[in-house]
PDB file of C-alpha atoms in Angstrom:
ATOM      1  CA  MET U 797      86.749  81.603 143.317  1.00  0.00           C
ATOM      2  CA  ALA U 798      90.234  80.141 142.942  1.00  0.00           C
ATOM      3  CA  VAL U 799      93.005  82.488 144.013  1.00  0.00           C
ATOM      4  CA  THR U 800      94.444  82.608 140.474  1.00  0.00           C
ATOM      5  CA  ASP U 801      91.015  83.501 139.053  1.00  0.00           C
ATOM      6  CA  GLU U 802      90.694  86.222 141.661  1.00  0.00           C
ATOM      7  CA  ALA U 803      94.084  87.606 140.648  1.00  0.00           C
ATOM      8  CA  ILE U 804      93.088  87.568 136.965  1.00  0.00           C
ATOM      9  CA  GLU U 805      89.865  89.433 137.767  1.00  0.00           C
ATOM     10  CA  LYS U 806      91.719  92.080 139.751  1.00  0.00           C
ATOM     11  CA  ILE U 807      94.255  92.736 136.978  1.00  0.00           C
ATOM     12  CA  LYS U 808      91.419  92.771 134.452  1.00  0.00           C
ATOM     13  CA  GLY U 809      89.634  95.333 136.645  1.00  0.00           C
ATOM     14  CA  MET U 810      92.675  97.594 136.575  1.00  0.00           C
ATOM     15  CA  ILE U 811      92.789  97.441 132.771  1.00  0.00           C
ATOM     16  CA  VAL U 812      89.047  97.936 132.293  1.00  0.00           C
ATOM     17  CA  SER U 813      88.978 100.880 134.709  1.00  0.00           C
ATOM     18  CA  GLY U 814      91.895 102.552 132.955  1.00  0.00           C
ATOM     19  CA  ALA U 815      94.278 102.255 135.877  1.00  0.00           C
ATOM     20  CA  LEU U 816      96.440 100.265 133.467  1.00  0.00           C
ATOM     21  CA  ARG U 817      96.395 101.293 129.812  1.00  0.00           C
ATOM     22  CA  PRO U 818      97.746  99.667 126.636  1.00  0.00           C
ATOM     23  CA  GLY U 819     101.535  99.818 126.743  1.00  0.00           C
ATOM     24  CA  ASP U 820     101.718 100.503 130.497  1.00  0.00           C
ATOM     25  CA  ARG U 821     104.245  98.660 132.601  1.00  0.00           C
ATOM     26  CA  LEU U 822     102.853  96.813 135.612  1.00  0.00           C
ATOM     27  CA  PRO U 823     104.220  97.751 139.042  1.00  0.00           C
ATOM     28  CA  LYS U 824     106.821  95.464 140.557  1.00  0.00           C
ATOM     29  CA  GLU U 825     105.446  92.069 141.520  1.00  0.00           C
ATOM     30  CA  SER U 826     105.829  92.644 145.266  1.00  0.00           C
ATOM     31  CA  GLU U 827     104.129  96.055 145.082  1.00  0.00           C
ATOM     32  CA  LEU U 828     101.254  94.890 142.877  1.00  0.00           C
ATOM     33  CA  ALA U 829     100.628  91.809 145.010  1.00  0.00           C
ATOM     34  CA  ALA U 830     100.445  93.985 148.135  1.00  0.00           C
ATOM     35  CA  ASP U 831      98.178  96.571 146.472  1.00  0.00           C
ATOM     36  CA  LEU U 832      95.757  93.896 145.250  1.00  0.00           C
ATOM     37  CA  GLY U 833      95.888  91.804 148.431  1.00  0.00           C
ATOM     38  CA  LEU U 834      97.245  88.784 146.594  1.00  0.00           C
ATOM     39  CA  SER U 835     100.042  86.328 147.189  1.00  0.00           C
ATOM     40  CA  ARG U 836     102.964  86.643 144.805  1.00  0.00           C
ATOM     41  CA  ASN U 837     102.370  83.085 143.596  1.00  0.00           C
ATOM     42  CA  SER U 838      98.751  83.721 142.610  1.00  0.00           C
ATOM     43  CA  LEU U 839      99.767  86.990 140.934  1.00  0.00           C
ATOM     44  CA  ARG U 840     102.504  85.184 139.017  1.00  0.00           C
ATOM     45  CA  GLU U 841     100.029  82.545 137.796  1.00  0.00           C
ATOM     46  CA  ALA U 842      97.564  85.254 136.731  1.00  0.00           C
ATOM     47  CA  VAL U 843     100.252  87.082 134.780  1.00  0.00           C
ATOM     48  CA  ARG U 844     101.232  83.843 133.068  1.00  0.00           C
ATOM     49  CA  ALA U 845      97.615  83.148 132.090  1.00  0.00           C
ATOM     50  CA  LEU U 846      97.008  86.684 130.824  1.00  0.00           C
ATOM     51  CA  SER U 847     100.207  86.579 128.771  1.00  0.00           C
ATOM     52  CA  LEU U 848      98.980  83.425 127.027  1.00  0.00           C
ATOM     53  CA  ILE U 849      95.902  85.249 125.766  1.00  0.00           C
ATOM     54  CA  ARG U 850      97.923  88.308 124.787  1.00  0.00           C
ATOM     55  CA  ILE U 851      96.623  90.672 127.469  1.00  0.00           C
ATOM     56  CA  LEU U 852     100.038  91.001 129.067  1.00  0.00           C
ATOM     57  CA  ASP U 853     103.528  90.846 127.596  1.00  0.00           C
ATOM     58  CA  VAL U 854     106.244  89.488 129.893  1.00  0.00           C
ATOM     59  CA  ARG U 855     109.646  90.798 128.837  1.00  0.00           C
ATOM     60  CA  GLN U 856     112.539  89.048 130.494  1.00  0.00           C
ATOM     61  CA  GLY U 857     114.742  91.515 132.337  1.00  0.00           C
ATOM     62  CA  ASP U 858     112.414  94.423 131.577  1.00  0.00           C
ATOM     63  CA  GLY U 859     109.107  93.774 133.296  1.00  0.00           C
ATOM     64  CA  THR U 860     105.520  93.027 132.396  1.00  0.00           C
ATOM     65  CA  TYR U 861     103.487  95.295 130.137  1.00  0.00           C
ATOM     66  CA  VAL U 862      99.894  95.590 129.002  1.00  0.00           C
ATOM     67  CA  THR U 863      99.844  94.767 125.299  1.00  0.00           C
ATOM     68  CA  SER U 864      98.313  97.022 122.660  1.00  0.00           C
ATOM     69  CA  LEU U 865      95.005  95.155 123.251  1.00  0.00           C
ATOM     70  CA  ASP U 866      94.524  95.264 119.505  1.00  0.00           C
ATOM     71  CA  PRO U 867      91.612  92.983 118.475  1.00  0.00           C
ATOM     72  CA  GLN U 868      93.769  91.034 116.038  1.00  0.00           C
ATOM     73  CA  LEU U 869      96.255  90.302 118.812  1.00  0.00           C
ATOM     74  CA  LEU U 870      93.618  89.338 121.356  1.00  0.00           C
ATOM     75  CA  LEU U 871      91.735  87.112 118.922  1.00  0.00           C
ATOM     76  CA  GLU U 872      94.846  85.011 118.291  1.00  0.00           C
ATOM     77  CA  ALA U 873      93.554  82.986 121.224  1.00  0.00           C
ATOM     78  CA  LEU U 874      90.428  82.223 119.184  1.00  0.00           C
ATOM     79  CA  SER U 875      92.548  80.946 116.305  1.00  0.00           C
ATOM     80  CA  PHE U 876      94.407  78.701 118.734  1.00  0.00           C
ATOM     81  CA  VAL U 877      91.164  77.208 120.038  1.00  0.00           C
ATOM     82  CA  VAL U 878      89.736  76.860 116.529  1.00  0.00           C
ATOM     83  CA  ASP U 879      92.738  74.740 115.519  1.00  0.00           C
ATOM     84  CA  PHE U 880      91.413  72.013 117.817  1.00  0.00           C
ATOM     85  CA  HIS U 881      88.116  71.684 115.929  1.00  0.00           C
ATOM     86  CA  ARG U 882      86.820  68.261 114.948  1.00  0.00           C
ATOM     87  CA  ASP U 883      85.625  67.443 111.449  1.00  0.00           C
ATOM     88  CA  ASP U 884      82.044  67.202 112.680  1.00  0.00           C
ATOM     89  CA  THR U 885      82.104  70.866 113.775  1.00  0.00           C
ATOM     90  CA  VAL U 886      83.053  72.277 110.359  1.00  0.00           C
ATOM     91  CA  LEU U 887      79.384  72.866 109.556  1.00  0.00           C
ATOM     92  CA  GLU U 888      79.074  74.948 112.700  1.00  0.00           C
ATOM     93  CA  PHE U 889      82.026  77.110 111.664  1.00  0.00           C
ATOM     94  CA  LEU U 890      80.467  77.554 108.210  1.00  0.00           C
ATOM     95  CA  ALA U 891      77.172  78.536 109.824  1.00  0.00           C
ATOM     96  CA  VAL U 892      78.907  81.264 111.820  1.00  0.00           C
ATOM     97  CA  ARG U 893      80.708  82.461 108.670  1.00  0.00           C
ATOM     98  CA  ARG U 894      77.345  82.589 106.879  1.00  0.00           C
ATOM     99  CA  ILE U 895      76.092  84.974 109.565  1.00  0.00           C
ATOM    100  CA  LEU U 896      79.144  87.241 109.748  1.00  0.00           C
ATOM    101  CA  GLU U 897      80.742  87.326 106.304  1.00  0.00           C
ATOM    102  CA  PRO U 898      77.719  88.526 104.285  1.00  0.00           C
ATOM    103  CA  ALA U 899      77.263  91.332 106.832  1.00  0.00           C
ATOM    104  CA  ALA U 900      80.925  92.330 106.439  1.00  0.00           C
ATOM    105  CA  THR U 901      80.619  92.181 102.637  1.00  0.00           C
ATOM    106  CA  ALA U 902      77.564  94.440 102.751  1.00  0.00           C
ATOM    107  CA  MET U 903      79.452  96.901 104.954  1.00  0.00           C
ATOM    108  CA  ALA U 904      82.319  96.916 102.470  1.00  0.00           C
ATOM    109  CA  ALA U 905      80.053  98.025  99.604  1.00  0.00           C
ATOM    110  CA  SER U 906      80.069 101.634 100.776  1.00  0.00           C
ATOM    111  CA  ARG U 907      83.649 101.695 102.073  1.00  0.00           C
ATOM    112  CA  ILE U 908      85.852  99.747  99.684  1.00  0.00           C
ATOM    113  CA  SER U 909      87.996 101.989  97.466  1.00  0.00           C
ATOM    114  CA  GLU U 910      88.342 101.791  93.695  1.00  0.00           C
ATOM    115  CA  GLN U 911      91.997 100.846  94.207  1.00  0.00           C
ATOM    116  CA  GLN U 912      90.984  97.931  96.440  1.00  0.00           C
ATOM    117  CA  LEU U 913      88.397  96.815  93.886  1.00  0.00           C
ATOM    118  CA  ASP U 914      91.010  96.988  91.130  1.00  0.00           C
ATOM    119  CA  ALA U 915      93.406  94.905  93.243  1.00  0.00           C
ATOM    120  CA  LEU U 916      90.734  92.236  93.769  1.00  0.00           C
ATOM    121  CA  THR U 917      89.964  92.222  90.050  1.00  0.00           C
ATOM    122  CA  THR U 918      93.657  91.781  89.226  1.00  0.00           C
ATOM    123  CA  GLN U 919      93.848  88.944  91.738  1.00  0.00           C
ATOM    124  CA  LEU U 920      90.990  87.106  90.020  1.00  0.00           C
ATOM    125  CA  ASP U 921      92.381  87.816  86.546  1.00  0.00           C
ATOM    126  CA  LYS U 922      95.771  86.362  87.500  1.00  0.00           C
ATOM    127  CA  LEU U 923      94.072  83.233  88.743  1.00  0.00           C
ATOM    128  CA  GLY U 924      92.654  82.533  85.296  1.00  0.00           C
ATOM    129  CA  SER U 925      89.741  80.296  84.400  1.00  0.00           C
ATOM    130  CA  THR U 926      91.302  76.924  85.253  1.00  0.00           C
ATOM    131  CA  PRO U 927      93.284  77.244  88.491  1.00  0.00           C
ATOM    132  CA  SER U 928      94.210  74.276  90.623  1.00  0.00           C
ATOM    133  CA  VAL U 929      91.996  73.668  93.634  1.00  0.00           C
ATOM    134  CA  GLU U 930      94.827  74.683  95.983  1.00  0.00           C
ATOM    135  CA  GLU U 931      95.379  77.943  94.060  1.00  0.00           C
ATOM    136  CA  LEU U 932      91.673  78.698  94.111  1.00  0.00           C
ATOM    137  CA  VAL U 933      91.303  78.111  97.854  1.00  0.00           C
ATOM    138  CA  ALA U 934      94.362  80.275  98.607  1.00  0.00           C
ATOM    139  CA  CYS U 935      92.904  83.023  96.419  1.00  0.00           C
ATOM    140  CA  ASP U 936      89.501  82.572  98.065  1.00  0.00           C
ATOM    141  CA  LEU U 937      90.990  83.230 101.497  1.00  0.00           C
ATOM    142  CA  GLU U 938      92.796  86.372 100.307  1.00  0.00           C
ATOM    143  CA  PHE U 939      89.789  87.577  98.299  1.00  0.00           C
ATOM    144  CA  HIS U 940      87.441  87.470 101.262  1.00  0.00           C
ATOM    145  CA  ARG U 941      90.062  88.819 103.675  1.00  0.00           C
ATOM    146  CA  GLY U 942      90.555  91.839 101.392  1.00  0.00           C
ATOM    147  CA  ILE U 943      86.823  92.527 101.318  1.00  0.00           C
ATOM    148  CA  VAL U 944      86.343  92.107 105.066  1.00  0.00           C
ATOM    149  CA  GLN U 945      89.329  94.353 105.822  1.00  0.00           C
ATOM    150  CA  SER U 946      87.783  97.095 103.697  1.00  0.00           C
ATOM    151  CA  ALA U 947      84.609  96.925 105.820  1.00  0.00           C
ATOM    152  CA  GLY U 948      86.577  98.853 108.429  1.00  0.00           C
ATOM    153  CA  ASN U 949      85.826  96.712 111.483  1.00  0.00           C
ATOM    154  CA  SER U 950      88.984  95.160 112.891  1.00  0.00           C
ATOM    155  CA  VAL U 951      87.107  92.932 115.351  1.00  0.00           C
ATOM    156  CA  LEU U 952      84.932  91.455 112.608  1.00  0.00           C
ATOM    157  CA  CYS U 953      87.985  90.977 110.401  1.00  0.00           C
ATOM    158  CA  SER U 954      89.904  89.164 113.140  1.00  0.00           C
ATOM    159  CA  LEU U 955      86.931  86.949 113.987  1.00  0.00           C
ATOM    160  CA  LEU U 956      86.500  85.866 110.376  1.00  0.00           C
ATOM    161  CA  ASP U 957      90.229  85.331 109.992  1.00  0.00           C
ATOM    162  CA  GLY U 958      90.147  82.983 112.960  1.00  0.00           C
ATOM    163  CA  LEU U 959      87.103  81.125 111.647  1.00  0.00           C
ATOM    164  CA  SER U 960      88.388  80.609 108.106  1.00  0.00           C
ATOM    165  CA  GLY U 961      90.949  77.922 108.963  1.00  0.00           C
ATOM    166  CA  PRO U 962      88.606  75.010 109.751  1.00  0.00           C
ATOM    167  CA  THR U 963      86.726  75.434 106.467  1.00  0.00           C
ATOM    168  CA  THR U 964      89.829  75.386 104.267  1.00  0.00           C
ATOM    169  CA  ARG U 965      90.083  71.607 104.089  1.00  0.00           C
ATOM    170  CA  ALA U 966      86.352  71.334 103.306  1.00  0.00           C
ATOM    171  CA  ARG U 967      86.747  73.782 100.419  1.00  0.00           C
ATOM    172  CA  ILE U 968      89.684  71.844  98.970  1.00  0.00           C
ATOM    173  CA  TRP U 969      87.759  68.599  99.332  1.00  0.00           C
ATOM    174  CA  ARG U 970      84.782  70.121  97.535  1.00  0.00           C
ATOM    175  CA  GLY U 971      86.973  71.437  94.723  1.00  0.00           C
ATOM    176  CA  LEU U 972      88.447  67.991  94.188  1.00  0.00           C
ATOM    177  CA  THR U 973      85.198  66.032  94.284  1.00  0.00           C
ATOM    178  CA  GLN U 974      82.335  68.250  93.108  1.00  0.00           C
ATOM    179  CA  GLU U 975      81.897  68.842  89.413  1.00  0.00           C
ATOM    180  CA  ASP U 976      82.041  72.521  88.398  1.00  0.00           C
ATOM    181  CA  ALA U 977      82.985  73.628  91.942  1.00  0.00           C
ATOM    182  CA  VAL U 978      85.935  75.666  90.631  1.00  0.00           C
ATOM    183  CA  THR U 979      83.963  77.470  87.905  1.00  0.00           C
ATOM    184  CA  GLY U 980      81.090  78.055  90.325  1.00  0.00           C
ATOM    185  CA  THR U 981      83.397  79.631  92.900  1.00  0.00           C
ATOM    186  CA  LEU U 982      84.973  81.900  90.288  1.00  0.00           C
ATOM    187  CA  ARG U 983      81.526  82.942  89.069  1.00  0.00           C
ATOM    188  CA  GLU U 984      80.424  83.789  92.612  1.00  0.00           C
ATOM    189  CA  HIS U 985      83.607  85.811  93.210  1.00  0.00           C
ATOM    190  CA  ARG U 986      82.916  87.856  90.088  1.00  0.00           C
ATOM    191  CA  ALA U 987      79.317  88.424  91.171  1.00  0.00           C
ATOM    192  CA  ILE U 988      80.395  89.640  94.620  1.00  0.00           C
ATOM    193  CA  LEU U 989      82.940  91.958  93.029  1.00  0.00           C
ATOM    194  CA  ALA U 990      80.363  93.350  90.568  1.00  0.00           C
ATOM    195  CA  ALA U 991      77.961  94.093  93.423  1.00  0.00           C
ATOM    196  CA  LEU U 992      80.722  95.895  95.320  1.00  0.00           C
ATOM    197  CA  ARG U 993      81.569  97.973  92.243  1.00  0.00           C
ATOM    198  CA  ASP U 994      77.903  98.910  91.967  1.00  0.00           C
ATOM    199  CA  ARG U 995      77.924  99.862  95.676  1.00  0.00           C
ATOM    200  CA  ASP U 996      74.960  97.544  96.060  1.00  0.00           C
ATOM    201  CA  ALA U 997      75.174  96.361  99.656  1.00  0.00           C
ATOM    202  CA  GLU U 998      72.212  93.980  99.502  1.00  0.00           C
ATOM    203  CA  ALA U 999      73.397  92.304  96.298  1.00  0.00           C
ATOM    204  CA  ALA U1000      76.870  91.926  97.830  1.00  0.00           C
ATOM    205  CA  ARG U1001      75.310  90.428 100.978  1.00  0.00           C
ATOM    206  CA  SER U1002      73.199  88.018  98.914  1.00  0.00           C
ATOM    207  CA  TRP U1003      76.068  86.783  96.755  1.00  0.00           C
ATOM    208  CA  ALA U1004      78.306  86.306  99.790  1.00  0.00           C
ATOM    209  CA  THR U1005      75.525  84.258 101.413  1.00  0.00           C
ATOM    210  CA  VAL U1006      75.126  82.134  98.286  1.00  0.00           C
ATOM    211  CA  HIS U1007      78.884  81.638  98.123  1.00  0.00           C
ATOM    212  CA  ILE U1008      79.187  80.279 101.671  1.00  0.00           C
ATOM    213  CA  ALA U1009      75.886  78.409 101.589  1.00  0.00           C
ATOM    214  CA  SER U1010      76.955  76.478  98.499  1.00  0.00           C
ATOM    215  CA  VAL U1011      79.922  75.019 100.411  1.00  0.00           C
ATOM    216  CA  GLU U1012      77.693  74.352 103.412  1.00  0.00           C
ATOM    217  CA  GLN U1013      75.043  72.557 101.344  1.00  0.00           C
ATOM    218  CA  TRP U1014      77.645  70.435  99.593  1.00  0.00           C
ATOM    219  CA  LEU U1015      79.251  69.472 102.892  1.00  0.00           C
ATOM    220  CA  ARG U1016      75.888  68.486 104.414  1.00  0.00           C
ATOM    221  CA  SER U1017      75.263  66.174 101.476  1.00  0.00           C
ATOM    222  CA  THR U1018      78.603  64.410 101.942  1.00  0.00           C
ATOM    223  CA  LEU U1019      78.585  63.893 105.701  1.00  0.00           C
TER     224      LEU U1019
END
């Protein structure tokens, strides 16, 4: 194991064991290096690596701290990696969304509040029946984010947030080239919302699956 990897594993061990908790300040570099049996250089490289993936927060003149370890913060690294996707992997991202998003939508059926449902309805009403493709895709992202957030699982929400980016261009492309794509998307949104209002988890799951699968099927036919 490379010395930097060893240093990362040792700091990780301290966090996992509870020796370092969210918000804790790390001991001074010289002290921590001695305690862990590491060189200061390898420790410094480990801290730099862990700060890049939001495990540690290096504050100039103040020290190094464990971050909140909030899932949304930690999964920013996923979003960074996802940004490097190639066009030929978009179908794979859609396939993962088709697994996760219907499950989140089903979870939301029993948890989403009437106020949240009213807000989603207002959002769709404001969009109207003939939005531009760009307006529709922007609304689509917010619509699904609102539903997933109401499912009450921050990890699932952050994962889906990170996965939504690569499919945005495909959805705009579909809206511009496929006849009735806009009206079909609006119809599916209304159906998902109706299922949520009925607290029908399986109907909500099914409509969310149809919604994502329709984009996936279209994209397969164009590639």
